[in-house]
Structures are given as structure tokens and as C-alpha cells.
PDB file of C-alpha atoms in Angstrom:
ATOM      1  CA  MET A   1      80.271-237.263   7.309  1.00  0.00           C
ATOM      2  CA  THR A   2      76.678-236.031   7.427  1.00  0.00           C
ATOM      3  CA  VAL A   3      74.841-232.932   8.616  1.00  0.00           C
ATOM      4  CA  TYR A   4      71.359-233.854   9.802  1.00  0.00           C
ATOM      5  CA  GLY A   5      68.602-231.266   9.734  1.00  0.00           C
ATOM      6  CA  ILE A   6      66.313-232.554  12.482  1.00  0.00           C
ATOM      7  CA  GLY A   7      62.764-231.362  13.051  1.00  0.00           C
ATOM      8  CA  LEU A   8      61.957-231.407  16.766  1.00  0.00           C
ATOM      9  CA  GLY A   9      58.217-230.941  16.450  1.00  0.00           C
ATOM     10  CA  PRO A  10      56.165-228.103  17.967  1.00  0.00           C
ATOM     11  CA  GLY A  11      58.038-227.950  21.283  1.00  0.00           C
ATOM     12  CA  ASP A  12      56.991-230.996  23.291  1.00  0.00           C
ATOM     13  CA  ALA A  13      59.976-233.323  23.625  1.00  0.00           C
ATOM     14  CA  ASP A  14      57.609-236.317  23.512  1.00  0.00           C
ATOM     15  CA  LEU A  15      56.667-235.371  19.939  1.00  0.00           C
ATOM     16  CA  VAL A  16      60.197-235.776  18.574  1.00  0.00           C
ATOM     17  CA  THR A  17      60.108-238.670  16.100  1.00  0.00           C
ATOM     18  CA  VAL A  18      61.894-241.931  16.825  1.00  0.00           C
ATOM     19  CA  LYS A  19      64.197-241.285  13.867  1.00  0.00           C
ATOM     20  CA  GLY A  20      64.929-237.788  15.137  1.00  0.00           C
ATOM     21  CA  LYS A  21      65.780-239.127  18.581  1.00  0.00           C
ATOM     22  CA  ARG A  22      68.128-241.741  17.123  1.00  0.00           C
ATOM     23  CA  ALA A  23      69.852-239.146  14.957  1.00  0.00           C
ATOM     24  CA  LEU A  24      70.325-236.804  17.916  1.00  0.00           C
ATOM     25  CA  GLU A  25      71.852-239.570  19.983  1.00  0.00           C
ATOM     26  CA  SER A  26      74.183-240.660  17.168  1.00  0.00           C
ATOM     27  CA  VAL A  27      75.890-237.337  16.351  1.00  0.00           C
ATOM     28  CA  GLU A  28      78.822-235.700  18.089  1.00  0.00           C
ATOM     29  CA  THR A  29      77.593-232.094  17.973  1.00  0.00           C
ATOM     30  CA  VAL A  30      74.103-230.599  17.932  1.00  0.00           C
ATOM     31  CA  TYR A  31      73.660-227.017  16.736  1.00  0.00           C
ATOM     32  CA  SER A  32      70.551-225.033  17.649  1.00  0.00           C
ATOM     33  CA  PRO A  33      69.368-221.661  16.294  1.00  0.00           C
ATOM     34  CA  GLY A  34      67.492-220.684  19.466  1.00  0.00           C
ATOM     35  CA  ARG A  35      66.645-221.253  23.102  1.00  0.00           C
ATOM     36  CA  LEU A  36      63.432-223.219  22.527  1.00  0.00           C
ATOM     37  CA  SER A  37      64.887-225.778  20.133  1.00  0.00           C
ATOM     38  CA  ARG A  38      67.917-226.101  22.393  1.00  0.00           C
ATOM     39  CA  SER A  39      65.734-226.930  25.394  1.00  0.00           C
ATOM     40  CA  VAL A  40      63.982-229.727  23.458  1.00  0.00           C
ATOM     41  CA  ALA A  41      67.259-231.156  22.190  1.00  0.00           C
ATOM     42  CA  LEU A  42      68.610-231.248  25.752  1.00  0.00           C
ATOM     43  CA  GLU A  43      65.971-233.853  26.573  1.00  0.00           C
ATOM     44  CA  TYR A  44      67.967-236.273  24.397  1.00  0.00           C
ATOM     45  CA  VAL A  45      71.591-235.099  24.433  1.00  0.00           C
ATOM     46  CA  ASP A  46      73.987-233.833  27.071  1.00  0.00           C
ATOM     47  CA  GLU A  47      74.683-230.113  27.149  1.00  0.00           C
ATOM     48  CA  SER A  48      78.326-230.823  26.361  1.00  0.00           C
ATOM     49  CA  LYS A  49      77.248-231.862  22.843  1.00  0.00           C
ATOM     50  CA  ILE A  50      75.488-228.559  22.083  1.00  0.00           C
ATOM     51  CA  GLY A  51      77.379-226.299  19.669  1.00  0.00           C
ATOM     52  CA  ASP A  52      77.011-222.520  19.614  1.00  0.00           C
ATOM     53  CA  LEU A  53      76.265-220.477  16.509  1.00  0.00           C
ATOM     54  CA  ASP A  54      75.798-216.705  16.422  1.00  0.00           C
ATOM     55  CA  PHE A  55      72.721-215.396  14.606  1.00  0.00           C
ATOM     56  CA  PRO A  56      72.294-211.599  14.772  1.00  0.00           C
ATOM     57  CA  MET A  57      68.833-210.103  15.283  1.00  0.00           C
ATOM     58  CA  THR A  58      68.737-208.105  12.062  1.00  0.00           C
ATOM     59  CA  ARG A  59      67.025-207.932   8.691  1.00  0.00           C
ATOM     60  CA  ASP A  60      70.088-206.569   6.946  1.00  0.00           C
ATOM     61  CA  PRO A  61      70.652-209.086   4.112  1.00  0.00           C
ATOM     62  CA  GLU A  62      74.423-208.599   4.060  1.00  0.00           C
ATOM     63  CA  LYS A  63      74.761-209.227   7.793  1.00  0.00           C
ATOM     64  CA  LEU A  64      72.482-212.255   7.544  1.00  0.00           C
ATOM     65  CA  ARG A  65      74.442-213.752   4.650  1.00  0.00           C
ATOM     66  CA  SER A  66      77.698-213.175   6.523  1.00  0.00           C
ATOM     67  CA  ALA A  67      76.323-214.854   9.649  1.00  0.00           C
ATOM     68  CA  TRP A  68      75.098-217.882   7.719  1.00  0.00           C
ATOM     69  CA  LYS A  69      78.418-218.225   5.900  1.00  0.00           C
ATOM     70  CA  GLU A  70      80.202-218.293   9.263  1.00  0.00           C
ATOM     71  CA  ALA A  71      77.674-220.774  10.650  1.00  0.00           C
ATOM     72  CA  ALA A  72      78.017-223.035   7.616  1.00  0.00           C
ATOM     73  CA  ALA A  73      81.805-222.930   7.865  1.00  0.00           C
ATOM     74  CA  GLU A  74      81.623-223.985  11.526  1.00  0.00           C
ATOM     75  CA  VAL A  75      79.170-226.806  10.820  1.00  0.00           C
ATOM     76  CA  ALA A  76      81.106-228.024   7.772  1.00  0.00           C
ATOM     77  CA  SER A  77      84.363-228.071   9.743  1.00  0.00           C
ATOM     78  CA  GLU A  78      82.789-230.273  12.411  1.00  0.00           C
ATOM     79  CA  ALA A  79      81.149-232.480   9.761  1.00  0.00           C
ATOM     80  CA  HIS A  80      84.547-233.269   8.236  1.00  0.00           C
ATOM     81  CA  GLU A  81      85.321-235.237  11.410  1.00  0.00           C
ATOM     82  CA  ASP A  82      81.962-236.515  12.699  1.00  0.00           C
ATOM     83  CA  ASP A  83      78.236-236.471  12.000  1.00  0.00           C
ATOM     84  CA  VAL A  84      76.549-233.342  13.315  1.00  0.00           C
ATOM     85  CA  ALA A  85      72.972-232.103  13.605  1.00  0.00           C
ATOM     86  CA  PHE A  86      71.190-228.796  13.224  1.00  0.00           C
ATOM     87  CA  VAL A  87      67.885-228.824  15.073  1.00  0.00           C
ATOM     88  CA  THR A  88      64.820-226.701  14.548  1.00  0.00           C
ATOM     89  CA  LEU A  89      61.305-226.585  15.931  1.00  0.00           C
ATOM     90  CA  GLY A  90      58.641-228.024  13.656  1.00  0.00           C
ATOM     91  CA  ASP A  91      59.852-229.437  10.353  1.00  0.00           C
ATOM     92  CA  PRO A  92      63.183-228.473   8.714  1.00  0.00           C
ATOM     93  CA  ASN A  93      61.468-227.614   5.423  1.00  0.00           C
ATOM     94  CA  VAL A  94      58.504-225.626   6.779  1.00  0.00           C
ATOM     95  CA  TYR A  95      59.208-222.041   7.889  1.00  0.00           C
ATOM     96  CA  SER A  96      62.548-223.162   9.244  1.00  0.00           C
ATOM     97  CA  THR A  97      65.988-221.637   9.736  1.00  0.00           C
ATOM     98  CA  PHE A  98      67.470-224.876   8.450  1.00  0.00           C
ATOM     99  CA  GLY A  99      66.747-223.750   4.896  1.00  0.00           C
ATOM    100  CA  HIS A 100      69.351-220.979   5.242  1.00  0.00           C
ATOM    101  CA  LEU A 101      71.968-223.433   6.465  1.00  0.00           C
ATOM    102  CA  ARG A 102      71.157-225.955   3.729  1.00  0.00           C
ATOM    103  CA  ARG A 103      71.454-223.363   0.942  1.00  0.00           C
ATOM    104  CA  THR A 104      74.704-221.975   2.347  1.00  0.00           C
ATOM    105  CA  LEU A 105      76.265-225.419   2.741  1.00  0.00           C
ATOM    106  CA  GLU A 106      75.221-226.422  -0.774  1.00  0.00           C
ATOM    107  CA  THR A 107      76.836-223.260  -2.156  1.00  0.00           C
ATOM    108  CA  PHE A 108      80.106-223.104  -0.208  1.00  0.00           C
ATOM    109  CA  HIS A 109      80.548-226.658   1.093  1.00  0.00           C
ATOM    110  CA  PRO A 110      79.050-228.981  -1.537  1.00  0.00           C
ATOM    111  CA  GLU A 111      81.143-231.895  -0.263  1.00  0.00           C
ATOM    112  CA  VAL A 112      79.076-232.070   2.943  1.00  0.00           C
ATOM    113  CA  GLU A 113      76.331-234.693   2.955  1.00  0.00           C
ATOM    114  CA  LEU A 114      72.902-233.446   4.055  1.00  0.00           C
ATOM    115  CA  GLU A 115      69.997-235.468   5.397  1.00  0.00           C
ATOM    116  CA  VAL A 116      66.654-234.103   6.571  1.00  0.00           C
ATOM    117  CA  VAL A 117      64.714-235.785   9.379  1.00  0.00           C
ATOM    118  CA  PRO A 118      61.149-234.449   9.230  1.00  0.00           C
ATOM    119  CA  GLY A 119      59.277-233.379  12.321  1.00  0.00           C
ATOM    120  CA  VAL A 120      55.711-232.620  13.375  1.00  0.00           C
ATOM    121  CA  SER A 121      54.998-229.080  12.201  1.00  0.00           C
ATOM    122  CA  ALA A 122      52.477-226.577  13.519  1.00  0.00           C
ATOM    123  CA  MET A 123      50.749-227.038  10.157  1.00  0.00           C
ATOM    124  CA  THR A 124      49.656-230.501  11.254  1.00  0.00           C
ATOM    125  CA  ALA A 125      49.707-230.129  15.042  1.00  0.00           C
ATOM    126  CA  PHE A 126      47.123-227.331  14.852  1.00  0.00           C
ATOM    127  CA  ALA A 127      44.442-229.762  13.689  1.00  0.00           C
ATOM    128  CA  THR A 128      44.604-231.726  16.929  1.00  0.00           C
ATOM    129  CA  ALA A 129      45.029-228.709  19.191  1.00  0.00           C
ATOM    130  CA  LEU A 130      42.133-226.764  17.641  1.00  0.00           C
ATOM    131  CA  GLY A 131      39.895-229.791  17.063  1.00  0.00           C
ATOM    132  CA  VAL A 132      39.849-229.305  13.296  1.00  0.00           C
ATOM    133  CA  GLU A 133      39.466-232.199  10.873  1.00  0.00           C
ATOM    134  CA  VAL A 134      41.187-231.826   7.517  1.00  0.00           C
ATOM    135  CA  GLU A 135      39.076-234.324   5.652  1.00  0.00           C
ATOM    136  CA  ALA A 136      39.594-235.837   2.204  1.00  0.00           C
ATOM    137  CA  GLY A 137      38.987-233.379  -0.606  1.00  0.00           C
ATOM    138  CA  THR A 138      39.708-230.364   1.572  1.00  0.00           C
ATOM    139  CA  GLY A 139      41.340-227.309   0.065  1.00  0.00           C
ATOM    140  CA  LEU A 140      43.587-225.794   2.733  1.00  0.00           C
ATOM    141  CA  ALA A 141      45.895-222.829   2.129  1.00  0.00           C
ATOM    142  CA  LEU A 142      48.947-221.817   4.159  1.00  0.00           C
ATOM    143  CA  ARG A 143      49.411-218.064   4.613  1.00  0.00           C
ATOM    144  CA  GLU A 144      51.354-215.609   6.747  1.00  0.00           C
ATOM    145  CA  ALA A 145      49.506-213.026   8.824  1.00  0.00           C
ATOM    146  CA  ALA A 146      52.197-211.001  10.566  1.00  0.00           C
ATOM    147  CA  ASN A 147      51.514-207.493  11.875  1.00  0.00           C
ATOM    148  CA  GLY A 148      47.756-207.647  11.471  1.00  0.00           C
ATOM    149  CA  THR A 149      47.602-208.734   7.852  1.00  0.00           C
ATOM    150  CA  ALA A 150      44.628-210.873   6.832  1.00  0.00           C
ATOM    151  CA  PRO A 151      44.869-212.748   3.527  1.00  0.00           C
ATOM    152  CA  THR A 152      41.538-213.768   2.007  1.00  0.00           C
ATOM    153  CA  GLY A 153      40.345-215.918  -0.876  1.00  0.00           C
ATOM    154  CA  PRO A 154      40.634-219.615   0.058  1.00  0.00           C
ATOM    155  CA  ASP A 155      37.738-221.249   1.913  1.00  0.00           C
ATOM    156  CA  ARG A 156      40.038-222.632   4.610  1.00  0.00           C
ATOM    157  CA  MET A 157      43.392-221.260   5.726  1.00  0.00           C
ATOM    158  CA  ILE A 158      46.100-221.824   8.305  1.00  0.00           C
ATOM    159  CA  LEU A 159      47.673-218.496   9.197  1.00  0.00           C
ATOM    160  CA  PHE A 160      51.211-218.402  10.583  1.00  0.00           C
ATOM    161  CA  LYS A 161      52.961-215.637  12.522  1.00  0.00           C
ATOM    162  CA  VAL A 162      49.748-214.014  13.768  1.00  0.00           C
ATOM    163  CA  THR A 163      51.429-211.220  15.738  1.00  0.00           C
ATOM    164  CA  ASP A 164      48.416-208.868  15.888  1.00  0.00           C
ATOM    165  CA  ALA A 165      45.458-211.169  16.537  1.00  0.00           C
ATOM    166  CA  PRO A 166      42.802-208.430  17.066  1.00  0.00           C
ATOM    167  CA  ALA A 167      43.592-206.743  13.738  1.00  0.00           C
ATOM    168  CA  THR A 168      43.675-210.025  11.827  1.00  0.00           C
ATOM    169  CA  TYR A 169      40.442-211.144  13.489  1.00  0.00           C
ATOM    170  CA  GLU A 170      38.591-207.932  12.629  1.00  0.00           C
ATOM    171  CA  LYS A 171      39.584-208.035   8.968  1.00  0.00           C
ATOM    172  CA  LEU A 172      38.788-211.714   8.488  1.00  0.00           C
ATOM    173  CA  THR A 173      35.416-211.613  10.253  1.00  0.00           C
ATOM    174  CA  GLU A 174      34.448-208.675   8.058  1.00  0.00           C
ATOM    175  CA  ALA A 175      35.431-210.819   5.063  1.00  0.00           C
ATOM    176  CA  GLY A 176      33.128-213.623   6.228  1.00  0.00           C
ATOM    177  CA  TYR A 177      35.440-216.019   8.064  1.00  0.00           C
ATOM    178  CA  ASP A 178      35.154-217.868  11.360  1.00  0.00           C
ATOM    179  CA  ILE A 179      38.493-217.834  13.198  1.00  0.00           C
ATOM    180  CA  ARG A 180      40.180-219.759  15.980  1.00  0.00           C
ATOM    181  CA  PHE A 181      43.607-219.021  17.402  1.00  0.00           C
ATOM    182  CA  GLY A 182      46.277-221.276  18.839  1.00  0.00           C
ATOM    183  CA  ARG A 183      49.354-220.054  20.682  1.00  0.00           C
ATOM    184  CA  ARG A 184      52.416-222.144  21.600  1.00  0.00           C
ATOM    185  CA  LEU A 185      50.629-225.361  20.694  1.00  0.00           C
ATOM    186  CA  PHE A 186      52.253-228.408  22.322  1.00  0.00           C
ATOM    187  CA  MET A 187      55.060-226.209  23.630  1.00  0.00           C
ATOM    188  CA  GLU A 188      56.534-226.895  27.032  1.00  0.00           C
ATOM    189  CA  GLN A 189      57.784-223.303  27.191  1.00  0.00           C
ATOM    190  CA  GLY A 190      55.079-220.715  27.838  1.00  0.00           C
ATOM    191  CA  GLU A 191      51.314-221.054  28.085  1.00  0.00           C
ATOM    192  CA  THR A 192      49.343-222.907  25.429  1.00  0.00           C
ATOM    193  CA  VAL A 193      46.199-220.967  24.490  1.00  0.00           C
ATOM    194  CA  VAL A 194      43.369-222.046  22.170  1.00  0.00           C
ATOM    195  CA  THR A 195      40.628-219.450  21.763  1.00  0.00           C
ATOM    196  CA  ASP A 196      38.247-217.698  19.379  1.00  0.00           C
ATOM    197  CA  ASP A 197      38.618-214.441  21.339  1.00  0.00           C
ATOM    198  CA  PRO A 198      41.523-212.320  20.026  1.00  0.00           C
ATOM    199  CA  ALA A 199      41.495-210.242  23.212  1.00  0.00           C
ATOM    200  CA  GLU A 200      42.949-213.250  25.060  1.00  0.00           C
ATOM    201  CA  ILE A 201      46.080-213.149  22.904  1.00  0.00           C
ATOM    202  CA  ASP A 202      46.421-209.480  22.052  1.00  0.00           C
ATOM    203  CA  GLU A 203      50.117-209.360  22.998  1.00  0.00           C
ATOM    204  CA  ARG A 204      52.602-210.083  20.227  1.00  0.00           C
ATOM    205  CA  ASP A 205      53.862-213.679  20.089  1.00  0.00           C
ATOM    206  CA  TYR A 206      55.584-215.175  17.063  1.00  0.00           C
ATOM    207  CA  TYR A 207      54.306-218.660  17.944  1.00  0.00           C
ATOM    208  CA  THR A 208      50.645-217.860  17.258  1.00  0.00           C
ATOM    209  CA  LEU A 209      48.612-219.299  14.399  1.00  0.00           C
ATOM    210  CA  ALA A 210      44.988-219.130  13.360  1.00  0.00           C
ATOM    211  CA  TYR A 211      42.547-221.315  11.494  1.00  0.00           C
ATOM    212  CA  ALA A 212      40.117-219.416   9.269  1.00  0.00           C
ATOM    213  CA  GLU A 213      37.092-220.961   7.554  1.00  0.00           C
ATOM    214  CA  ARG A 214      34.354-219.298   5.537  1.00  0.00           C
ATOM    215  CA  GLU A 215      31.119-219.034   7.508  1.00  0.00           C
ATOM    216  CA  ASP A 216      28.983-220.488   4.691  1.00  0.00           C
ATOM    217  CA  LEU A 217      31.305-223.378   3.832  1.00  0.00           C
ATOM    218  CA  GLU A 218      29.343-226.548   3.047  1.00  0.00           C
ATOM    219  CA  ARG A 219      30.612-230.092   3.447  1.00  0.00           C
ATOM    220  CA  ASP A 220      29.335-233.115   1.575  1.00  0.00           C
ATOM    221  CA  LEU A 221      30.462-236.008   3.758  1.00  0.00           C
ATOM    222  CA  ALA A 222      28.602-239.298   4.099  1.00  0.00           C
ATOM    223  CA  THR A 223      29.197-239.349   7.848  1.00  0.00           C
ATOM    224  CA  ALA A 224      28.727-235.624   8.510  1.00  0.00           C
ATOM    225  CA  GLU A 225      25.155-236.152   9.692  1.00  0.00           C
ATOM    226  CA  PHE A 226      23.383-239.285  10.821  1.00  0.00           C
ATOM    227  CA  ASP A 227      19.613-239.574  11.118  1.00  0.00           C
ATOM    228  CA  VAL A 228      19.160-241.007  14.604  1.00  0.00           C
ATOM    229  CA  ASP A 229      15.554-242.070  13.933  1.00  0.00           C
ATOM    230  CA  ASP A 230      16.574-244.003  10.825  1.00  0.00           C
ATOM    231  CA  ASP A 231      19.338-245.729  12.798  1.00  0.00           C
ATOM    232  CA  ALA A 232      16.839-246.733  15.489  1.00  0.00           C
ATOM    233  CA  ASP A 233      14.454-248.203  12.894  1.00  0.00           C
ATOM    234  CA  THR A 234      17.328-250.181  11.349  1.00  0.00           C
ATOM    235  CA  ASP A 235      18.378-251.562  14.731  1.00  0.00           C
ATOM    236  CA  THR A 236      14.743-252.658  15.436  1.00  0.00           C
ATOM    237  CA  GLU A 237      14.521-254.450  12.100  1.00  0.00           C
ATOM    238  CA  LEU A 238      17.791-256.266  12.746  1.00  0.00           C
ATOM    239  CA  GLU A 239      16.617-257.356  16.202  1.00  0.00           C
ATOM    240  CA  GLY A 240      13.410-258.775  14.667  1.00  0.00           C
ATOM    241  CA  THR A 241      15.385-260.995  12.309  1.00  0.00           C
ATOM    242  CA  ALA A 242      17.704-262.344  14.976  1.00  0.00           C
TER     243      ALA A 242
END
């Protein structure tokens, strides 16, 4: 049987992919690492199909490894009988807890088949929510910015885990970046906030990201600027030949 790692998207049940929905509906048990992913999964499966796994709130590596070994054993046992799923917000391969389960299963239960169903990640959803175009030829770096850190260097960055927005904002503006923040983008749980004012999101929230772009960044796009006067002259000439 198969264990599906299913990406549920950023938190809006309508953004679950068609393939993800079909996989959810086809399995016998759906495991979730947290309350938010569970609530999205419940839009497509009955609560009776939800399996429980215990993940301790700790950074102790030994306790974490022990917890994931127990979780993998539970999932593998169920997968010997029927297909099962492990769901996660975003995409299973982007900042996801599914990676821990995949590595543990591959190590201790190599007989279990694994299949990943990708989902819409915050890395792509941010572009729509913040009104940012990632055009052809763009260099875009992905960085973490937890606890007020502010990585610099690339011209354009997506910053994940922005848990101290004011500190990150101050450091990046001093380094010459324009910054916009997005919190709980496309999430049905909590308030979605898009702002360039860090004071609006000064409380800690794991589901906060930022888009940083150098102030002097130049773009060379054919359609970046149109000369309205030239367009008007062209239209007049075309009308005269009609």
C-alpha cells in the first residue's frame, strides 16, 4: 500500500489541488501534524478517518527522533493494510513536517511506498497576495528570518518565519530594501494581513512572510513602460489607412 504526502496549500480548502482531493478521498486514514492542516483536510474527509499522531513541542533531537520513529511505525502499520495520507499545509517538500516522516519511513520501513502530491506553497501564493510579479529572468532567493534576523545580498527575497517583523524591517530598510509583509495568506484560520507597516504585525506569528526588494532595482522589460503618446499616434495612423 501507499503513504501519500499531500500538500493542502496555504490554508484555504478551495486551493487544495484536484489530485490532492482525490487522494484524500481514496485513503482509509489521514494523519495530520497540526490543527490547521487537520481543519483543511476535514473539508474533504470525515473526522472518523483522521488519525492521531503525537508530536512533542521540543527541540531536543533525541525526543524528536523518538517521536518520529513512533509516528512512522504507526503510519507504516496502517499502510500495510490500506493506503494512508499524511497532510501538511503548503507543499510537502517546502518547509514541511512531511520530510521528517519521509526520512524516517525510508530508514525504518523501506517497504512502504511513498508518493508526494504537491500543493500550493506560500512561496508561490505570496506573489498573488502581495501583488508581486516574478517575471522571466528574475533572481529570487528564499531565506528564513526568524527572531528578527534579516539576511541580505540577493536583489529580491522571500523571507519565511518572520516572527519579529519590526526588527527585520529596520535591518532590511537600513540595508536598502523595500519590504512588504503577508500574514496567514489565504488562510481560513485567523486574519489575513498584507502591509508594509511592521507595527501592524508586531506580535509573533509563525505564518508571516515578507517580500524584500532592493530600492534601486532596475527592470528591463519590453512591456514595463508604454509611451501613451506613441500609442495614440499609431492608432491615428491605423485609422487613416482603414
